Amino acid sequence: MSEVTPSKNTGIAGLFNGWVLGLSAVGTVWIFMLMLIINADVLSRFLFNKPIHGVPEMVALSIVGIVFLQLSDAVKAGRLTRSDGFFNRIVEKRPRLGLVLNIFYDICGMAFFIAIVIGAIPIFLDAYQGQYYAGTEGIFTIPTWPIKLILVVSAITVVLVFATHVKRNICALVRTGAEK
């Protein structure tokens, strides 16, 4: 009788992968909606000489939200910017050293995003409790706290993605050490 190997997309790991993909999907839909709003604003300016109020504010706030929504998927897929040319040569010649460097890279990423979370939580709370808005009062205003919340939640998700990479690379390092 053959053993059934558990899939990586079951249980908590599956939920987490779904969460990461969901954040990215929301960011993708947001880009599409933003594109529609910008095009409607351009057409409104051209055809009626009347802009749609709040488009610049929505775009400015959306950029941060979209970047952070899609960041965890970029980290998970290994698409976060780094110099791979030199690194790939190290991995080819010395795979264990490559794993150690990956662990270091992922721990640095975790530390960076933990710092973002620590800095962003008080800013979110201040924006939420102080009811801060962007825009011009009487014409168009939009609350800023939802973007700050997206930043906090997404940064926490990125920390967790980096943590899964650290765990995976440590396990691979132990396996390669056991093979010797």
PDB file of C-alpha atoms in Angstrom:
ATOM      1  CA  MET A   1       0.000   0.000   0.000  1.00  0.00           C
ATOM      2  CA  SER A   2       1.401   3.421  -0.919  1.00  0.00           C
ATOM      3  CA  GLU A   3       1.609   6.277   1.532  1.00  0.00           C
ATOM      4  CA  VAL A   4      -0.242   9.475   0.831  1.00  0.00           C
ATOM      5  CA  THR A   5       2.104  12.428   0.974  1.00  0.00           C
ATOM      6  CA  PRO A   6       0.480  15.518   2.456  1.00  0.00           C
ATOM      7  CA  SER A   7       0.208  18.422   0.070  1.00  0.00           C
ATOM      8  CA  LYS A   8       1.852  21.707   0.934  1.00  0.00           C
ATOM      9  CA  ASN A   9      -1.514  23.376   0.380  1.00  0.00           C
ATOM     10  CA  THR A  10      -3.361  21.687   3.226  1.00  0.00           C
ATOM     11  CA  GLY A  11      -4.058  22.841   6.748  1.00  0.00           C
ATOM     12  CA  ILE A  12      -2.532  26.056   8.011  1.00  0.00           C
ATOM     13  CA  ALA A  13       0.009  26.197   5.166  1.00  0.00           C
ATOM     14  CA  GLY A  14      -2.805  25.995   2.621  1.00  0.00           C
ATOM     15  CA  LEU A  15      -4.766  28.719   4.404  1.00  0.00           C
ATOM     16  CA  PHE A  16      -1.684  30.898   4.569  1.00  0.00           C
ATOM     17  CA  ASN A  17      -0.925  30.378   0.864  1.00  0.00           C
ATOM     18  CA  GLY A  18      -4.541  31.269   0.107  1.00  0.00           C
ATOM     19  CA  TRP A  19      -4.222  34.388   2.251  1.00  0.00           C
ATOM     20  CA  VAL A  20      -1.060  35.485   0.403  1.00  0.00           C
ATOM     21  CA  LEU A  21      -2.652  34.840  -2.992  1.00  0.00           C
ATOM     22  CA  GLY A  22      -5.822  36.608  -1.855  1.00  0.00           C
ATOM     23  CA  LEU A  23      -3.903  39.732  -0.867  1.00  0.00           C
ATOM     24  CA  SER A  24      -2.174  39.730  -4.240  1.00  0.00           C
ATOM     25  CA  ALA A  25      -5.488  39.239  -6.058  1.00  0.00           C
ATOM     26  CA  VAL A  26      -7.034  42.166  -4.196  1.00  0.00           C
ATOM     27  CA  GLY A  27      -4.038  44.282  -5.256  1.00  0.00           C
ATOM     28  CA  THR A  28      -4.481  43.193  -8.870  1.00  0.00           C
ATOM     29  CA  VAL A  29      -8.201  44.049  -8.880  1.00  0.00           C
ATOM     30  CA  TRP A  30      -7.352  47.362  -7.221  1.00  0.00           C
ATOM     31  CA  ILE A  31      -4.925  48.169 -10.050  1.00  0.00           C
ATOM     32  CA  PHE A  32      -7.638  47.458 -12.600  1.00  0.00           C
ATOM     33  CA  MET A  33     -10.184  49.621 -10.757  1.00  0.00           C
ATOM     34  CA  LEU A  34      -7.648  52.411 -10.385  1.00  0.00           C
ATOM     35  CA  MET A  35      -6.944  52.239 -14.113  1.00  0.00           C
ATOM     36  CA  LEU A  36     -10.675  52.641 -14.810  1.00  0.00           C
ATOM     37  CA  ILE A  37     -10.925  55.627 -12.449  1.00  0.00           C
ATOM     38  CA  ILE A  38      -7.868  57.315 -13.984  1.00  0.00           C
ATOM     39  CA  ASN A  39      -9.188  56.785 -17.523  1.00  0.00           C
ATOM     40  CA  ALA A  40     -12.619  58.116 -16.509  1.00  0.00           C
ATOM     41  CA  ASP A  41     -10.923  61.169 -15.008  1.00  0.00           C
ATOM     42  CA  VAL A  42      -8.889  61.763 -18.186  1.00  0.00           C
ATOM     43  CA  LEU A  43     -12.014  61.421 -20.348  1.00  0.00           C
ATOM     44  CA  SER A  44     -13.973  63.698 -18.029  1.00  0.00           C
ATOM     45  CA  ARG A  45     -11.247  66.334 -18.239  1.00  0.00           C
ATOM     46  CA  PHE A  46     -11.025  66.036 -22.025  1.00  0.00           C
ATOM     47  CA  LEU A  47     -14.725  65.825 -22.899  1.00  0.00           C
ATOM     48  CA  PHE A  48     -16.314  67.988 -20.204  1.00  0.00           C
ATOM     49  CA  ASN A  49     -13.359  70.015 -18.907  1.00  0.00           C
ATOM     50  CA  LYS A  50     -14.307  68.743 -15.453  1.00  0.00           C
ATOM     51  CA  PRO A  51     -12.066  66.406 -13.439  1.00  0.00           C
ATOM     52  CA  ILE A  52     -13.418  63.730 -11.131  1.00  0.00           C
ATOM     53  CA  HIS A  53     -12.800  64.952  -7.587  1.00  0.00           C
ATOM     54  CA  GLY A  54     -10.397  62.907  -5.479  1.00  0.00           C
ATOM     55  CA  VAL A  55      -8.615  60.935  -8.190  1.00  0.00           C
ATOM     56  CA  PRO A  56      -5.133  62.243  -7.261  1.00  0.00           C
ATOM     57  CA  GLU A  57      -5.759  61.416  -3.589  1.00  0.00           C
ATOM     58  CA  MET A  58      -7.052  57.942  -4.458  1.00  0.00           C
ATOM     59  CA  VAL A  59      -4.041  57.262  -6.679  1.00  0.00           C
ATOM     60  CA  ALA A  60      -1.557  58.482  -4.061  1.00  0.00           C
ATOM     61  CA  LEU A  61      -3.069  56.316  -1.322  1.00  0.00           C
ATOM     62  CA  SER A  62      -3.605  53.359  -3.658  1.00  0.00           C
ATOM     63  CA  ILE A  63       0.040  53.047  -4.636  1.00  0.00           C
ATOM     64  CA  VAL A  64       1.056  52.212  -1.075  1.00  0.00           C
ATOM     65  CA  GLY A  65      -1.869  49.843  -0.610  1.00  0.00           C
ATOM     66  CA  ILE A  66      -1.265  47.989  -3.868  1.00  0.00           C
ATOM     67  CA  VAL A  67       2.477  47.593  -3.273  1.00  0.00           C
ATOM     68  CA  PHE A  68       1.966  46.162   0.198  1.00  0.00           C
ATOM     69  CA  LEU A  69      -0.900  43.903  -0.890  1.00  0.00           C
ATOM     70  CA  GLN A  70       1.294  42.293  -3.541  1.00  0.00           C
ATOM     71  CA  LEU A  71       4.539  42.262  -1.585  1.00  0.00           C
ATOM     72  CA  SER A  72       3.976  39.004   0.309  1.00  0.00           C
ATOM     73  CA  ASP A  73       3.334  37.094  -2.920  1.00  0.00           C
ATOM     74  CA  ALA A  74       6.466  38.598  -4.484  1.00  0.00           C
ATOM     75  CA  VAL A  75       8.541  37.460  -1.485  1.00  0.00           C
ATOM     76  CA  LYS A  76       6.888  34.018  -1.467  1.00  0.00           C
ATOM     77  CA  ALA A  77       7.620  33.526  -5.176  1.00  0.00           C
ATOM     78  CA  GLY A  78      11.221  34.769  -4.834  1.00  0.00           C
ATOM     79  CA  ARG A  79      10.597  37.842  -6.984  1.00  0.00           C
ATOM     80  CA  LEU A  80      11.753  40.418  -4.460  1.00  0.00           C
ATOM     81  CA  THR A  81      14.612  42.418  -5.938  1.00  0.00           C
ATOM     82  CA  ARG A  82      18.093  41.174  -5.145  1.00  0.00           C
ATOM     83  CA  SER A  83      21.293  40.596  -7.079  1.00  0.00           C
ATOM     84  CA  ASP A  84      21.097  36.981  -8.223  1.00  0.00           C
ATOM     85  CA  GLY A  85      24.074  36.858 -10.596  1.00  0.00           C
ATOM     86  CA  PHE A  86      26.751  36.480  -7.950  1.00  0.00           C
ATOM     87  CA  PHE A  87      24.451  34.550  -5.629  1.00  0.00           C
ATOM     88  CA  ASN A  88      23.562  31.946  -8.272  1.00  0.00           C
ATOM     89  CA  ARG A  89      27.252  31.210  -8.865  1.00  0.00           C
ATOM     90  CA  ILE A  90      27.753  30.653  -5.134  1.00  0.00           C
ATOM     91  CA  VAL A  91      24.745  28.302  -5.001  1.00  0.00           C
ATOM     92  CA  GLU A  92      26.104  26.284  -7.948  1.00  0.00           C
ATOM     93  CA  LYS A  93      29.577  25.868  -6.456  1.00  0.00           C
ATOM     94  CA  ARG A  94      28.699  25.763  -2.732  1.00  0.00           C
ATOM     95  CA  PRO A  95      25.027  24.912  -2.123  1.00  0.00           C
ATOM     96  CA  ARG A  96      25.370  24.896   1.689  1.00  0.00           C
ATOM     97  CA  LEU A  97      26.835  28.396   1.641  1.00  0.00           C
ATOM     98  CA  GLY A  98      23.943  29.421  -0.614  1.00  0.00           C
ATOM     99  CA  LEU A  99      21.466  28.122   1.961  1.00  0.00           C
ATOM    100  CA  VAL A 100      23.265  30.011   4.739  1.00  0.00           C
ATOM    101  CA  LEU A 101      23.159  33.204   2.663  1.00  0.00           C
ATOM    102  CA  ASN A 102      19.467  32.628   1.945  1.00  0.00           C
ATOM    103  CA  ILE A 103      18.810  32.235   5.667  1.00  0.00           C
ATOM    104  CA  PHE A 104      20.706  35.459   6.360  1.00  0.00           C
ATOM    105  CA  TYR A 105      18.788  37.270   3.595  1.00  0.00           C
ATOM    106  CA  ASP A 106      15.440  36.029   4.924  1.00  0.00           C
ATOM    107  CA  ILE A 107      16.280  36.952   8.532  1.00  0.00           C
ATOM    108  CA  CYS A 108      17.280  40.446   7.375  1.00  0.00           C
ATOM    109  CA  GLY A 109      13.976  40.675   5.491  1.00  0.00           C
ATOM    110  CA  MET A 110      12.094  39.601   8.608  1.00  0.00           C
ATOM    111  CA  ALA A 111      13.908  42.195  10.714  1.00  0.00           C
ATOM    112  CA  PHE A 112      13.203  44.947   8.192  1.00  0.00           C
ATOM    113  CA  PHE A 113       9.492  44.184   8.033  1.00  0.00           C
ATOM    114  CA  ILE A 114       9.229  43.762  11.801  1.00  0.00           C
ATOM    115  CA  ALA A 115      10.634  47.293  12.036  1.00  0.00           C
ATOM    116  CA  ILE A 116       7.979  48.448   9.557  1.00  0.00           C
ATOM    117  CA  VAL A 117       5.234  46.784  11.636  1.00  0.00           C
ATOM    118  CA  ILE A 118       6.543  48.323  14.859  1.00  0.00           C
ATOM    119  CA  GLY A 119       6.635  51.756  13.240  1.00  0.00           C
ATOM    120  CA  ALA A 120       3.334  51.422  11.380  1.00  0.00           C
ATOM    121  CA  ILE A 121       1.065  50.220  14.200  1.00  0.00           C
ATOM    122  CA  PRO A 122       1.164  53.534  16.137  1.00  0.00           C
ATOM    123  CA  ILE A 123       0.660  55.452  12.874  1.00  0.00           C
ATOM    124  CA  PHE A 124      -2.367  53.286  12.035  1.00  0.00           C
ATOM    125  CA  LEU A 125      -3.833  53.712  15.531  1.00  0.00           C
ATOM    126  CA  ASP A 126      -3.288  57.464  15.380  1.00  0.00           C
ATOM    127  CA  ALA A 127      -4.936  57.697  11.950  1.00  0.00           C
ATOM    128  CA  TYR A 128      -7.865  55.534  13.074  1.00  0.00           C
ATOM    129  CA  GLN A 129      -8.460  57.250  16.406  1.00  0.00           C
ATOM    130  CA  GLY A 130      -7.770  60.733  15.051  1.00  0.00           C
ATOM    131  CA  GLN A 131     -10.000  60.149  12.019  1.00  0.00           C
ATOM    132  CA  TYR A 132      -7.392  61.468   9.588  1.00  0.00           C
ATOM    133  CA  TYR A 133      -8.397  62.110   6.017  1.00  0.00           C
ATOM    134  CA  ALA A 134      -6.659  62.911   2.751  1.00  0.00           C
ATOM    135  CA  GLY A 135      -8.117  65.387   0.295  1.00  0.00           C
ATOM    136  CA  THR A 136      -9.776  68.759   0.496  1.00  0.00           C
ATOM    137  CA  GLU A 137     -12.572  69.201   2.980  1.00  0.00           C
ATOM    138  CA  GLY A 138     -15.843  70.026   1.285  1.00  0.00           C
ATOM    139  CA  ILE A 139     -14.691  68.678  -2.089  1.00  0.00           C
ATOM    140  CA  PHE A 140     -13.356  65.166  -1.514  1.00  0.00           C
ATOM    141  CA  THR A 141     -11.967  63.418   1.546  1.00  0.00           C
ATOM    142  CA  ILE A 142     -10.941  59.824   2.087  1.00  0.00           C
ATOM    143  CA  PRO A 143      -9.907  58.224   5.405  1.00  0.00           C
ATOM    144  CA  THR A 144      -6.248  57.207   5.578  1.00  0.00           C
ATOM    145  CA  TRP A 145      -6.566  54.490   8.218  1.00  0.00           C
ATOM    146  CA  PRO A 146      -7.586  51.696   5.783  1.00  0.00           C
ATOM    147  CA  ILE A 147      -4.309  52.119   3.888  1.00  0.00           C
ATOM    148  CA  LYS A 148      -2.370  52.119   7.157  1.00  0.00           C
ATOM    149  CA  LEU A 149      -4.191  48.924   8.179  1.00  0.00           C
ATOM    150  CA  ILE A 150      -3.337  47.305   4.833  1.00  0.00           C
ATOM    151  CA  LEU A 151       0.300  48.273   5.416  1.00  0.00           C
ATOM    152  CA  VAL A 152       0.341  46.683   8.888  1.00  0.00           C
ATOM    153  CA  VAL A 153      -1.467  43.474   7.881  1.00  0.00           C
ATOM    154  CA  SER A 154       0.609  43.063   4.721  1.00  0.00           C
ATOM    155  CA  ALA A 155       3.898  43.714   6.528  1.00  0.00           C
ATOM    156  CA  ILE A 156       2.983  41.082   9.142  1.00  0.00           C
ATOM    157  CA  THR A 157       2.216  38.685   6.294  1.00  0.00           C
ATOM    158  CA  VAL A 158       5.614  39.414   4.707  1.00  0.00           C
ATOM    159  CA  VAL A 159       7.317  38.672   8.054  1.00  0.00           C
ATOM    160  CA  LEU A 160       5.531  35.316   8.142  1.00  0.00           C
ATOM    161  CA  VAL A 161       6.516  34.552   4.533  1.00  0.00           C
ATOM    162  CA  PHE A 162      10.161  35.284   5.368  1.00  0.00           C
ATOM    163  CA  ALA A 163       9.812  33.057   8.449  1.00  0.00           C
ATOM    164  CA  THR A 164       8.586  30.170   6.279  1.00  0.00           C
ATOM    165  CA  HIS A 165      11.592  30.706   4.004  1.00  0.00           C
ATOM    166  CA  VAL A 166      13.947  30.624   6.999  1.00  0.00           C
ATOM    167  CA  LYS A 167      12.381  27.370   8.194  1.00  0.00           C
ATOM    168  CA  ARG A 168      12.539  25.831   4.714  1.00  0.00           C
ATOM    169  CA  ASN A 169      16.190  26.821   4.241  1.00  0.00           C
ATOM    170  CA  ILE A 170      17.215  25.595   7.708  1.00  0.00           C
ATOM    171  CA  CYS A 171      15.546  22.244   6.991  1.00  0.00           C
ATOM    172  CA  ALA A 172      17.356  22.048   3.642  1.00  0.00           C
ATOM    173  CA  LEU A 173      20.660  22.927   5.337  1.00  0.00           C
ATOM    174  CA  VAL A 174      20.138  20.172   7.935  1.00  0.00           C
ATOM    175  CA  ARG A 175      19.259  17.683   5.165  1.00  0.00           C
ATOM    176  CA  THR A 176      22.386  18.548   3.141  1.00  0.00           C
ATOM    177  CA  GLY A 177      24.474  18.232   6.332  1.00  0.00           C
ATOM    178  CA  ALA A 178      22.977  14.808   7.037  1.00  0.00           C
ATOM    179  CA  GLU A 179      23.748  13.625   3.501  1.00  0.00           C
ATOM    180  CA  LYS A 180      27.472  14.185   3.974  1.00  0.00           C
TER     181      LYS A 180
END
